[in-house]
Coordinates of C-alpha atoms in Angstrom, one line a residue:
V1 CA 2.0 14.4 40.3
V2 CA 3.0 17.7 38.8
L3 CA 6.5 16.4 38.3
N4 CA 5.2 13.3 36.6
L5 CA 3.0 15.5 34.4
L6 CA 5.9 17.7 33.4
V7 CA 8.1 14.7 32.6
K8 CA 5.3 13.3 30.4
I9 CA 4.9 16.6 28.6
V10 CA 8.6 16.6 27.7
T11 CA 9.2 12.9 27.0
S12 CA 5.8 11.7 25.6
P13 CA 3.8 14.7 24.4
F14 CA 1.6 12.6 22.1
A15 CA 0.9 10.2 24.9
L16 CA -0.4 13.1 27.0
L17 CA -2.5 14.4 24.2
G18 CA -3.8 10.9 23.5
S19 CA -4.9 10.6 27.2
M20 CA -6.6 14.0 27.0
F21 CA -8.3 13.9 23.6
G22 CA -8.5 10.2 22.9
G23 CA -6.4 8.1 20.5
G24 CA -4.2 6.4 23.1
P25 CA -0.5 6.5 23.8
D26 CA 0.5 5.9 20.2
L27 CA -1.4 8.9 18.8
Q28 CA 1.7 10.1 16.8
Y29 CA 1.7 7.0 14.5
V30 CA -0.4 7.0 11.3
D31 CA -0.5 3.8 9.2
F32 CA -0.8 3.5 5.5
P33 CA -1.2 0.3 3.4
A34 CA 2.0 -0.5 1.5
G35 CA 2.0 1.3 -1.8
L36 CA -1.0 3.5 -1.1
G37 CA -1.1 7.3 -0.3
A38 CA -4.6 7.7 0.9
L39 CA -5.7 7.5 4.6
D40 CA -8.2 4.8 5.5
E41 CA -11.0 5.5 8.0
A42 CA -8.9 4.6 11.0
G43 CA -6.1 6.9 9.8
Q44 CA -8.5 9.8 9.2
N45 CA -10.0 9.5 12.6
R46 CA -6.6 9.5 14.2
V47 CA -5.5 12.6 12.4
K48 CA -8.7 14.3 13.3
T49 CA -8.0 13.6 16.9
I50 CA -4.5 15.2 16.5
A51 CA -6.1 18.2 14.8
K52 CA -8.5 18.6 17.8
A53 CA -5.5 18.5 20.1
L54 CA -3.7 21.1 18.1
A55 CA -6.7 23.4 18.0
E56 CA -6.7 23.3 21.8
R57 CA -2.9 23.9 22.0
P58 CA -2.2 26.8 19.6
Q59 CA 1.5 26.9 20.8
L60 CA 2.2 23.5 19.3
K61 CA 3.5 22.9 15.8
I62 CA 3.6 19.5 14.1
A63 CA 6.0 17.9 11.6
V64 CA 4.6 15.4 9.1
P65 CA 7.3 13.1 7.6
L66 CA 7.8 12.7 3.8
A67 CA 8.9 9.1 4.2
G68 CA 8.2 5.5 3.3
V69 CA 9.5 2.0 3.5
P70 CA 10.9 1.0 0.1
D71 CA 11.1 -2.7 1.0
L72 CA 7.3 -2.6 1.4
D73 CA 6.3 0.2 -1.0
R74 CA 8.2 -0.9 -4.1
P75 CA 6.7 -4.4 -4.3
A76 CA 3.2 -3.0 -3.6
L77 CA 3.7 -0.4 -6.4
L78 CA 4.8 -3.1 -8.8
D79 CA 1.7 -5.1 -8.0
S80 CA -0.4 -2.1 -8.5
K81 CA 1.1 -1.5 -12.0
L82 CA 0.6 -5.2 -12.9
H83 CA -3.0 -4.9 -11.8
S84 CA -3.4 -1.9 -14.0
L85 CA -2.0 -3.8 -17.0
L86 CA -4.3 -6.7 -16.4
L87 CA -7.3 -4.5 -16.1
E88 CA -6.3 -2.6 -19.3
Q89 CA -6.1 -6.0 -21.1
Q90 CA -9.4 -7.1 -19.8
R91 CA -11.0 -4.0 -21.1
A92 CA -9.3 -4.3 -24.4
Q93 CA -10.7 -7.9 -24.7
N94 CA -14.2 -6.7 -23.7
P95 CA -14.7 -3.2 -25.3
R96 CA -18.3 -3.1 -24.2
K97 CA -17.3 -3.1 -20.6
K98 CA -15.2 0.1 -20.7
D99 CA -18.0 1.8 -18.7
A100 CA -16.8 2.4 -15.1
A101 CA -20.1 0.9 -13.9
M102 CA -19.2 -2.4 -15.7
Q103 CA -15.8 -3.2 -14.2
P104 CA -14.2 -6.5 -15.3
P105 CA -14.1 -9.2 -12.7
A106 CA -11.1 -9.1 -10.3
F107 CA -8.2 -11.2 -11.5
D108 CA -8.2 -13.4 -8.4
T109 CA -11.8 -14.4 -9.0
L110 CA -11.1 -15.7 -12.6
P111 CA -10.7 -19.4 -13.1
P112 CA -7.1 -20.5 -13.5
P113 CA -7.2 -21.0 -17.3
A114 CA -8.6 -17.5 -17.7
Q115 CA -5.9 -16.1 -15.4
L116 CA -3.2 -17.8 -17.5
E117 CA -4.7 -16.5 -20.7
L118 CA -4.8 -13.0 -19.4
L119 CA -1.3 -13.1 -18.1
A120 CA 0.0 -14.5 -21.4
A121 CA -1.7 -11.7 -23.4
V122 CA -0.1 -9.0 -21.2
Y123 CA 3.3 -10.7 -21.3
K124 CA 3.2 -10.8 -25.1
K125 CA 2.2 -7.1 -25.2
Q126 CA 5.0 -6.2 -22.7
T127 CA 7.8 -8.3 -24.4
G128 CA 6.7 -8.8 -27.9
G129 CA 6.9 -12.5 -27.7
A130 CA 5.1 -15.5 -26.3
A131 CA 6.0 -16.8 -22.9
K132 CA 8.3 -19.9 -22.7
F133 CA 7.2 -21.9 -19.8
P134 CA 9.6 -24.2 -17.8
T135 CA 9.6 -27.8 -18.8
P136 CA 7.1 -29.7 -16.6
A137 CA 8.8 -31.7 -13.9
E138 CA 7.7 -35.2 -13.2
A139 CA 6.6 -35.6 -9.6
A140 CA 8.2 -38.6 -7.9
A141 CA 5.6 -40.6 -6.0
A142 CA 6.4 -41.6 -2.5
P143 CA 6.3 -45.4 -1.7
D144 CA 2.7 -46.6 -1.0
V145 CA 1.3 -43.3 -2.2
P146 CA -0.8 -43.3 -5.4
A147 CA 0.7 -41.3 -8.2
P148 CA -1.2 -38.1 -8.9
S149 CA -3.8 -38.3 -11.7
K150 CA -3.4 -36.5 -15.0
A151 CA -6.0 -34.0 -13.9
D152 CA -4.1 -33.2 -10.7
L153 CA -0.8 -32.9 -12.7
K154 CA -2.5 -30.6 -15.1
A155 CA -3.9 -28.4 -12.3
Q156 CA -0.5 -28.2 -10.6
Q157 CA 1.2 -27.2 -13.9
L158 CA -1.4 -24.6 -14.5
T159 CA -0.7 -23.0 -11.1
L160 CA 3.0 -23.2 -11.7
N161 CA 2.6 -21.4 -15.1
I162 CA 0.5 -18.7 -13.6
D163 CA 3.1 -18.0 -10.9
F164 CA 5.9 -18.1 -13.4
L165 CA 4.2 -15.6 -15.7
R166 CA 3.4 -13.3 -12.9
T167 CA 7.0 -13.3 -11.7
E168 CA 8.3 -12.7 -15.3
L169 CA 5.8 -9.9 -15.8
L170 CA 6.9 -8.1 -12.7
K171 CA 10.5 -8.1 -14.1
T172 CA 9.3 -6.0 -17.0
I173 CA 7.8 -3.3 -14.7
Q174 CA 9.9 -0.6 -13.1
V175 CA 9.3 1.6 -10.1
D176 CA 11.8 4.5 -10.0
D177 CA 12.8 6.7 -7.0
A178 CA 10.5 9.5 -8.2
E179 CA 7.5 7.3 -7.8
V180 CA 8.5 6.3 -4.3
Q181 CA 9.0 10.0 -3.5
A182 CA 5.7 10.9 -5.0
L183 CA 4.0 8.3 -2.7
A184 CA 5.7 9.8 0.3
Q185 CA 4.5 13.2 -0.8
A186 CA 0.9 11.9 -1.2
R187 CA 0.9 10.5 2.3
A188 CA 2.1 13.6 3.9
S189 CA -0.3 15.7 1.9
A190 CA -3.2 13.4 2.9
I191 CA -2.3 14.0 6.6
Q192 CA -1.8 17.7 6.0
Q193 CA -5.2 18.0 4.3
V194 CA -7.1 16.4 7.2
L195 CA -5.2 18.6 9.7
L196 CA -6.1 21.8 7.9
T197 CA -9.6 21.1 6.6
D198 CA -12.4 22.7 8.7
T199 CA -10.1 23.0 11.7
Q200 CA -9.0 26.7 11.6
I201 CA -5.4 25.5 12.3
D202 CA -2.8 27.9 10.9
P203 CA -1.1 26.2 8.0
A204 CA 2.2 27.6 9.3
R205 CA 1.9 25.2 12.2
V206 CA 2.0 22.1 9.9
F207 CA 5.4 21.2 8.4
L208 CA 6.2 18.6 5.8
V209 CA 9.7 17.3 6.6
A210 CA 11.8 14.9 4.6
N211 CA 13.1 12.4 7.2
N212 CA 13.3 8.7 7.9
K213 CA 10.5 8.6 10.5
A214 CA 8.7 5.7 8.8
K215 CA 8.9 2.0 9.6
A216 CA 7.3 -1.3 8.7
Q217 CA 4.3 -2.3 10.9
A218 CA 3.1 -5.7 9.8
N219 CA 2.2 -5.1 6.2
A220 CA 1.6 -1.4 6.7
V221 CA 3.9 1.7 6.6
R222 CA 3.8 3.6 9.8
L223 CA 4.7 7.3 9.8
E224 CA 5.7 9.0 13.0
L225 CA 4.5 12.6 13.5
T226 CA 6.5 14.9 15.9
L227 CA 5.5 18.0 17.9
E228 CA 7.5 21.2 18.1

């Protein structure tokens, strides 16, 4: 039993802490939504459990990675920038709703014609010209299948134009390396803040380290903390 315990301490220190303080065998992993640097409630609770374990083990130090997953984070940051442009345009069109308590409706809740109108306005502002939509393609009806109605064709084309404009707008937006690095810094700082707030843990025991200890976990970015 003692030998097994010693092996666990060396090979899986977080698993041991997780069994002692709660949090399970994967206590060292903290997940962030792609493109976001703030901890959600589950992440905060996990880091608080780590802080409790560190308070009980003053000989331990912890390394927090400055890392991210560009393949997830860049598209999410692009979407966030596009969302900001759309929100800015909505407020410009409705100056009486600039009050934070009167937020414009979410883009996805707007009817398709309103979505297209909003995207077209942002596109013109971004590029200085009106969008040139692809030529509508005639849908070939399968044998014995009624041809789509004019209303159906119009609805399909509207959806295609919305998708087209969104794709073209994303091409006008840039996310540089500095923004990706700033996101990594924000995540590490968020973890560090929870570890040090109201815990009496010596800040010298918490290191922010630039490494590659981050991976994709479903649609989230998973950071791996390490003990020293």
